XYZ file of C-alpha atoms in Angstrom:
328
model
C 79.440 -137.039 -6.477
C 82.966 -138.241 -7.199
C 83.318 -141.368 -9.319
C 79.719 -141.678 -10.484
C 79.124 -143.197 -13.913
C 78.324 -141.888 -16.538
C 79.745 -138.478 -15.580
C 83.023 -140.134 -14.559
C 84.512 -142.399 -17.214
C 88.069 -143.426 -16.206
C 88.506 -145.272 -19.488
C 88.869 -141.931 -21.265
C 92.399 -141.835 -19.831
C 93.226 -145.262 -21.272
C 91.807 -145.187 -24.788
C 94.974 -144.512 -26.813
C 98.700 -145.217 -26.555
C 99.345 -141.471 -26.529
C 97.153 -140.751 -23.525
C 98.383 -143.838 -21.669
C 101.980 -142.730 -22.173
C 101.223 -139.146 -21.205
C 99.538 -140.154 -17.946
C 101.860 -143.005 -16.921
C 102.534 -142.644 -13.193
C 105.563 -144.960 -13.048
C 108.400 -145.435 -15.518
C 110.907 -148.221 -16.002
C 113.969 -147.029 -17.901
C 117.486 -148.409 -18.498
C 118.887 -145.829 -16.055
C 116.963 -147.522 -13.228
C 118.672 -150.896 -13.712
C 121.700 -152.524 -12.073
C 123.228 -155.641 -13.659
C 124.792 -158.189 -11.268
C 127.322 -160.715 -12.525
C 129.776 -163.378 -11.338
C 133.501 -163.130 -12.017
C 135.836 -166.080 -11.520
C 139.563 -166.944 -11.528
C 141.401 -167.800 -14.719
C 141.320 -166.454 -18.241
C 139.194 -167.115 -21.287
C 136.272 -168.246 -19.109
C 132.662 -167.816 -20.183
C 130.856 -170.730 -18.560
C 127.075 -171.041 -18.395
C 125.760 -171.453 -14.850
C 123.673 -174.640 -14.623
C 121.321 -173.243 -11.989
C 120.844 -169.985 -13.942
C 120.520 -170.792 -17.660
C 121.350 -167.773 -19.752
C 123.816 -166.421 -17.187
C 127.552 -167.071 -17.064
C 130.660 -167.141 -14.930
C 133.123 -164.653 -16.446
C 136.875 -164.345 -16.111
C 138.066 -160.757 -15.950
C 139.483 -160.717 -19.479
C 136.114 -161.616 -21.002
C 134.019 -159.083 -19.079
C 133.839 -156.689 -22.071
C 131.553 -159.249 -23.750
C 129.072 -158.689 -20.919
C 129.616 -155.045 -20.045
C 129.795 -153.405 -23.457
C 126.399 -154.652 -24.760
C 124.817 -153.631 -21.459
C 126.323 -150.146 -21.681
C 125.180 -149.861 -25.282
C 121.633 -150.734 -24.189
C 121.707 -148.001 -21.557
C 122.614 -149.876 -18.379
C 125.161 -147.866 -16.404
C 125.432 -149.707 -13.072
C 126.932 -153.114 -12.299
C 127.097 -155.224 -9.130
C 130.083 -157.572 -8.861
C 130.130 -160.970 -7.185
C 133.193 -163.188 -7.167
C 134.188 -166.805 -6.772
C 137.622 -167.008 -5.143
C 140.580 -169.239 -5.876
C 140.604 -170.506 -2.286
C 138.415 -170.683 0.824
C 139.058 -170.996 4.544
C 137.277 -170.552 7.873
C 137.697 -166.757 7.951
C 137.232 -166.061 4.264
C 140.738 -164.639 4.069
C 140.659 -164.433 0.269
C 137.777 -161.921 0.367
C 140.109 -158.942 0.838
C 142.953 -160.284 -1.300
C 143.726 -157.769 -4.095
C 144.530 -160.614 -6.495
C 141.072 -162.187 -6.309
C 138.525 -161.825 -9.146
C 136.365 -159.024 -7.715
C 139.317 -156.763 -6.988
C 140.898 -157.514 -10.363
C 137.600 -156.918 -12.159
C 137.062 -153.610 -10.381
C 140.474 -152.341 -11.448
C 139.995 -153.531 -15.006
C 136.508 -152.080 -15.425
C 137.232 -148.797 -13.633
C 140.020 -148.025 -16.059
C 138.252 -149.193 -19.189
C 134.684 -147.933 -18.686
C 134.699 -144.577 -16.870
C 130.989 -144.133 -17.607
C 130.062 -147.236 -15.563
C 129.057 -147.236 -11.895
C 130.718 -150.173 -10.133
C 129.206 -151.640 -6.986
C 130.657 -154.670 -5.225
C 128.926 -157.173 -2.976
C 130.546 -157.336 0.461
C 129.987 -160.640 2.239
C 132.024 -163.659 3.313
C 129.727 -166.493 2.219
C 131.477 -167.074 -1.125
C 134.862 -167.055 0.606
C 134.370 -169.161 3.739
C 134.823 -172.909 3.729
C 131.622 -173.271 5.782
C 129.518 -171.000 3.553
C 128.221 -168.713 6.278
C 128.305 -164.927 5.963
C 130.681 -164.318 8.855
C 133.270 -165.678 11.259
C 132.173 -168.610 13.397
C 132.237 -169.084 17.148
C 131.407 -172.761 17.378
C 128.286 -173.290 15.282
C 127.159 -169.647 15.442
C 128.180 -166.618 13.408
C 130.038 -164.161 15.625
C 128.515 -160.801 14.738
C 131.154 -158.488 16.210
C 134.161 -160.493 15.023
C 132.691 -160.419 11.524
C 132.498 -156.615 11.404
C 136.265 -156.234 11.209
C 136.455 -158.669 8.311
C 133.626 -156.953 6.415
C 135.258 -153.555 6.861
C 138.528 -154.947 5.511
C 136.771 -156.464 2.484
C 134.955 -153.204 1.740
C 138.220 -151.300 2.005
C 139.929 -153.688 -0.429
C 137.115 -153.109 -2.934
C 137.398 -149.341 -2.555
C 141.150 -149.523 -3.170
C 140.521 -151.649 -6.264
C 138.116 -149.104 -7.763
C 134.586 -149.648 -6.430
C 132.356 -146.584 -6.472
C 129.964 -148.321 -4.083
C 130.195 -151.253 -1.670
C 127.088 -153.301 -0.941
C 127.170 -155.288 2.324
C 124.751 -158.234 2.109
C 125.689 -160.172 5.280
C 122.974 -158.790 7.626
C 125.289 -158.416 10.626
C 124.255 -155.757 13.145
C 126.486 -152.690 12.903
C 128.133 -153.536 9.584
C 127.235 -150.265 7.872
C 128.762 -148.195 10.646
C 131.898 -150.341 10.740
C 132.351 -150.092 6.963
C 131.658 -146.359 6.891
C 134.232 -145.774 9.620
C 136.843 -147.873 7.805
C 136.266 -146.177 4.458
C 136.322 -142.683 5.896
C 139.401 -143.421 7.988
C 141.302 -144.581 4.900
C 140.355 -141.587 2.769
C 137.469 -143.186 0.849
C 134.678 -140.935 2.061
C 133.361 -140.669 -1.519
C 132.702 -144.434 -1.763
C 129.016 -145.121 -1.183
C 127.313 -147.888 0.788
C 124.298 -149.640 -0.671
C 123.073 -151.671 2.250
C 121.071 -154.848 1.881
C 118.905 -153.286 4.569
C 115.890 -155.602 4.409
C 117.171 -158.997 3.292
C 114.859 -161.856 4.133
C 115.731 -165.500 4.793
C 114.089 -166.436 1.515
C 113.615 -169.642 -0.447
C 114.317 -167.665 -3.634
C 118.114 -167.581 -3.260
C 118.731 -171.215 -4.188
C 120.055 -170.756 -7.745
C 122.413 -167.981 -6.594
C 123.930 -170.143 -3.867
C 124.740 -172.783 -6.442
C 126.159 -170.179 -8.827
C 128.307 -168.562 -6.131
C 129.216 -171.771 -4.305
C 127.892 -170.177 -1.125
C 125.432 -172.670 0.370
C 125.998 -173.104 4.122
C 127.836 -176.286 5.048
C 125.521 -176.691 8.056
C 122.417 -174.995 9.408
C 120.914 -172.008 7.634
C 120.971 -168.210 7.702
C 117.851 -167.561 9.729
C 119.977 -166.416 12.649
C 120.972 -163.274 10.751
C 118.666 -162.804 7.761
C 115.178 -161.434 8.410
C 112.141 -163.629 9.112
C 109.780 -163.499 6.155
C 106.909 -162.984 8.595
C 108.240 -159.763 10.199
C 107.705 -156.468 8.354
C 108.231 -154.267 11.409
C 111.562 -155.933 12.111
C 112.577 -155.311 8.498
C 111.788 -151.613 8.801
C 113.756 -151.391 12.045
C 116.819 -153.021 10.476
C 116.656 -150.784 7.414
C 116.349 -147.575 9.412
C 119.276 -148.613 11.606
C 121.371 -148.866 8.445
C 120.288 -145.369 7.470
C 121.383 -144.075 10.873
C 124.790 -145.744 10.435
C 125.485 -144.015 7.128
C 123.977 -146.070 4.295
C 123.496 -144.178 1.028
C 120.873 -146.519 -0.455
C 118.702 -149.204 1.125
C 118.128 -152.480 -0.730
C 115.104 -154.738 -0.270
C 115.531 -158.419 -1.166
C 113.833 -160.392 -2.700
C 112.052 -157.573 -4.498
C 108.929 -159.343 -5.725
C 107.967 -160.903 -2.402
C 108.824 -157.711 -0.476
C 106.865 -155.045 -2.348
C 104.993 -154.207 0.834
C 108.288 -153.596 2.634
C 109.525 -151.296 -0.122
C 106.278 -149.337 -0.070
C 106.309 -148.973 3.724
C 109.989 -148.080 3.769
C 109.412 -145.453 1.062
C 107.201 -143.620 3.528
C 109.814 -143.744 6.301
C 113.048 -142.625 4.602
C 114.308 -140.034 2.157
C 117.187 -142.297 1.059
C 117.093 -143.933 -2.360
C 115.652 -147.451 -2.350
C 116.573 -150.477 -4.425
C 114.817 -153.775 -5.041
C 116.816 -156.890 -5.906
C 115.026 -159.313 -8.261
C 116.876 -162.406 -7.099
C 117.932 -165.631 -8.771
C 114.774 -167.540 -7.901
C 112.631 -164.783 -9.354
C 114.758 -164.814 -12.501
C 114.199 -168.558 -12.851
C 110.487 -168.248 -12.070
C 110.018 -165.829 -14.958
C 112.316 -167.736 -17.306
C 110.711 -171.104 -16.631
C 107.165 -169.814 -16.943
C 108.016 -168.135 -20.242
C 109.866 -171.234 -21.457
C 106.804 -173.343 -20.716
C 104.651 -171.024 -22.802
C 102.669 -169.892 -19.766
C 103.703 -166.229 -20.075
C 104.650 -163.748 -22.750
C 108.242 -163.289 -21.570
C 108.756 -159.672 -22.526
C 105.434 -158.453 -21.141
C 105.781 -160.472 -17.939
C 109.368 -159.393 -17.247
C 108.610 -155.727 -17.865
C 105.482 -155.850 -15.701
C 107.323 -157.599 -12.875
C 110.113 -155.028 -12.796
C 107.741 -152.099 -13.210
C 105.934 -153.345 -10.096
C 109.196 -153.034 -8.142
C 109.482 -149.428 -9.278
C 105.815 -148.822 -8.475
C 106.368 -150.014 -4.911
C 108.821 -147.157 -4.413
C 112.223 -148.467 -5.523
C 114.432 -145.997 -7.328
C 116.644 -148.738 -8.778
C 116.136 -152.395 -9.628
C 118.972 -154.908 -9.393
C 118.238 -157.660 -11.894
C 120.019 -160.313 -13.949
C 117.697 -159.286 -16.793
C 118.922 -155.680 -16.850
C 120.514 -155.758 -20.304
C 117.558 -157.524 -21.912
C 115.080 -155.162 -20.283
C 117.091 -152.165 -21.429
C 117.126 -153.446 -25.025
C 113.373 -154.082 -24.967
C 112.707 -150.611 -23.580
C 114.866 -149.055 -26.289
C 112.911 -150.982 -28.956
C 109.601 -149.727 -27.552
C 110.726 -146.107 -27.263
């Protein structure tokens, strides 16, 4: 009979490092990692972010200090966020070619041809009210926002993005962006959709870092309810139908069930975003001596891979890559 001791001894497959490595079912490697970062106006800027100790705001000219060590460690993919020089009701600076994201894309595309450059597409950093779209009174106007998102994505493609990553959670945004890119001759630019993005408590440090906290209300009218897995699957599969090339689940650690269920419903690549609150959770626990930092961070990110994610977006990408190289 299957599984009866002493005939069956599962520990035989765990007794040595060699056999454990040989039989490992899931791998976490530098090639699986995407490093997000924040670029800002000005020059000579490397400013630690108070809400995210260990992470920095970077002006474009200092980005080599971030990118080159990451590339050396084996990280090949980067996700750009930007803080603009100005904000208004419509987020008009978001598609301005002179803003930090567009400038950084042009700079990095020319200097590091081996790097994959993805850019976050949203309006929250660029609007004076902090919401992810255009307002109609106190509500975000979904359909009016689509035109703005398509324009932002197109500006990123023109600047050098290989991939655009819409994170706004408007209905129809993937289709609108795909149509705009294709119509302008950018059919090779991919879309990594934040397909299952929950209205999570774990985004707090990011909103401080990006200056994107809503001026009023919250984002529950467009981000997914934490309680609704079926709704998350529906949203994600709609993005696939509209032309997404990769589906992102966010936050990764509290959405492992969504990633696993989505893995069984789509053949598209999946990504999990280990968000700012998860970064701080691991950092603070390690800083307090409650966790072995390296083991805990590697285990946490391996769990995202184990749930079915092909890539992991994480602020710890460069450190993880270095640790993995040391263990190889």
